[in-house]
């Protein structure tokens, strides 16, 4: 393993500090702790950066829940519309039938749209983001271990 003097480590970090990249901030955090004589475990040092990465998953989870809720609201709006049509045209149910069917189509299509969106977002979380998160965590842990050791 190659060793660097603490004061020379910052020269290895990117000079563009305007970006919000976790790795350079993590390295800066570890260097500052070392300069201050603090030597926390890698798990303790990594925790805030791990939580940052989880925020993306929580955002998608929120979108998934919103899609389901919008689908449910649409279902009830369609059902209410169908019931209103039925109650206003009790004597002419046959004349109101096309409007009732349209309201029910709307009702169930919003449910299907909400469920489909939720399923797609869930698959995106499971297949893509979780895999990327795990790779990111491994990289973060390796970087932290190499900087701390």
Coordinates of C-alpha atoms in Angstrom, one line a residue:
X1 CA 0.0 0.0 0.0
X2 CA 1.2 3.5 -0.8
X3 CA 1.0 6.0 2.0
X4 CA 0.5 9.7 1.7
X5 CA 1.3 12.5 4.2
X6 CA -1.9 14.0 5.6
X7 CA -1.1 17.5 4.2
X8 CA -0.6 16.1 0.7
X9 CA -3.8 14.1 0.5
X10 CA -5.9 17.1 -0.5
X11 CA -3.9 17.4 -3.7
X12 CA -5.5 14.1 -4.8
X13 CA -9.1 15.4 -4.5
X14 CA -10.8 17.1 -7.4
X15 CA -10.4 20.8 -7.5
X16 CA -14.0 21.4 -8.5
X17 CA -15.8 21.9 -5.2
X18 CA -19.0 23.3 -6.7
X19 CA -20.3 19.8 -7.3
X20 CA -22.2 17.9 -4.6
X21 CA -20.4 14.5 -5.1
X22 CA -20.3 12.3 -2.0
X23 CA -16.8 10.8 -2.5
X24 CA -14.8 14.1 -2.4
X25 CA -16.9 15.3 0.5
X26 CA -16.3 12.0 2.3
X27 CA -12.6 12.2 1.7
X28 CA -12.6 15.8 3.0
X29 CA -14.5 14.8 6.1
X30 CA -12.0 12.0 6.8
X31 CA -9.0 14.3 6.3
X32 CA -10.5 17.0 8.6
X33 CA -11.2 14.4 11.3
X34 CA -7.6 13.1 10.9
X35 CA -6.3 16.7 11.2
X36 CA -8.4 17.1 14.4
X37 CA -7.2 13.8 15.8
X38 CA -10.5 12.1 15.5
X39 CA -10.5 8.5 14.2
X40 CA -14.1 7.2 14.0
X41 CA -15.0 3.8 12.6
X42 CA -15.7 3.6 8.9
X43 CA -19.4 2.8 9.6
X44 CA -19.7 6.0 11.7
X45 CA -18.0 8.1 9.1
X46 CA -20.1 6.7 6.2
X47 CA -23.5 6.9 7.9
X48 CA -24.5 10.5 6.7
X49 CA -23.4 9.7 3.1
X50 CA -25.4 6.4 3.2
X51 CA -28.5 8.3 4.3
X52 CA -28.0 10.8 1.5
X53 CA -28.1 8.0 -1.1
X54 CA -31.3 6.5 0.5
X55 CA -33.1 9.8 -0.2
X56 CA -33.5 8.9 -3.9
X57 CA -35.2 5.6 -2.9
X58 CA -37.5 7.5 -0.6
X59 CA -38.5 10.0 -3.3
X60 CA -39.4 7.1 -5.7
X61 CA -41.3 5.4 -2.9
X62 CA -43.2 8.6 -2.4
X63 CA -44.0 8.8 -6.2
X64 CA -45.2 5.2 -6.1
X65 CA -47.6 5.9 -3.2
X66 CA -48.9 9.0 -4.9
X67 CA -49.6 7.1 -8.1
X68 CA -51.6 4.6 -6.1
X69 CA -53.5 7.3 -4.3
X70 CA -54.3 9.2 -7.5
X71 CA -55.6 5.9 -9.0
X72 CA -57.8 5.3 -6.0
X73 CA -59.2 8.9 -6.1
X74 CA -59.9 8.5 -9.8
X75 CA -61.7 5.3 -9.1
X76 CA -64.0 6.9 -6.6
X77 CA -64.6 9.9 -8.8
X78 CA -65.7 7.7 -11.6
X79 CA -67.9 5.6 -9.4
X80 CA -69.5 8.8 -7.9
X81 CA -70.1 10.1 -11.4
X82 CA -71.7 6.8 -12.4
X83 CA -73.9 6.8 -9.3
X84 CA -75.0 10.4 -10.0
X85 CA -75.9 9.5 -13.5
X86 CA -77.9 6.5 -12.3
X87 CA -79.8 8.6 -9.6
X88 CA -80.6 11.5 -11.9
X89 CA -82.0 9.3 -14.7
X90 CA -83.8 6.6 -12.7
X91 CA -86.7 6.6 -15.2
X92 CA -84.4 6.6 -18.2
X93 CA -81.7 4.2 -17.2
X94 CA -81.3 3.0 -20.7
X95 CA -80.6 6.6 -21.9
X96 CA -78.1 7.2 -19.1
X97 CA -76.3 3.9 -19.7
X98 CA -73.7 5.3 -22.1
X99 CA -72.8 8.0 -19.5
X100 CA -72.7 5.4 -16.7
X101 CA -70.4 3.2 -18.8
X102 CA -68.1 6.2 -19.6
X103 CA -67.9 7.0 -15.9
X104 CA -67.0 3.4 -15.0
X105 CA -64.4 3.3 -17.8
X106 CA -62.8 6.4 -16.3
X107 CA -63.0 4.9 -12.9
X108 CA -61.3 1.7 -13.7
X109 CA -58.8 3.2 -16.1
X110 CA -57.5 5.5 -13.4
X111 CA -57.1 2.5 -11.1
X112 CA -55.2 0.6 -13.8
X113 CA -53.0 3.6 -14.5
X114 CA -52.2 4.1 -10.9
X115 CA -51.3 0.4 -10.4
X116 CA -49.3 0.3 -13.5
X117 CA -47.3 3.4 -12.6
X118 CA -46.7 2.0 -9.1
X119 CA -45.5 -1.3 -10.4
X120 CA -43.2 0.3 -12.9
X121 CA -41.7 2.5 -10.2
X122 CA -41.4 -0.5 -7.9
X123 CA -39.5 -2.4 -10.6
X124 CA -37.2 0.6 -11.2
X125 CA -36.4 0.7 -7.5
X126 CA -35.8 -3.0 -7.2
X127 CA -34.0 -3.6 -10.4
X128 CA -32.1 -0.4 -11.1
X129 CA -31.7 1.8 -8.1
X130 CA -31.1 -0.9 -5.5
X131 CA -28.4 -2.5 -7.7
X132 CA -26.8 0.9 -8.2
X133 CA -27.1 1.7 -4.5
X134 CA -25.3 -1.5 -3.5
X135 CA -22.5 -0.8 -5.9
X136 CA -22.3 2.8 -4.5
X137 CA -22.2 1.5 -0.9
X138 CA -19.4 -1.0 -1.7
X139 CA -17.4 1.8 -3.4
X140 CA -18.1 4.1 -0.5
X141 CA -17.0 1.4 2.0
X142 CA -13.8 0.6 0.1
X143 CA -12.9 4.3 -0.2
X144 CA -13.6 4.9 3.5
X145 CA -11.6 1.9 4.5
X146 CA -8.6 2.9 2.3
X147 CA -8.7 6.5 3.5
X148 CA -9.0 5.5 7.2
X149 CA -6.4 2.8 7.2

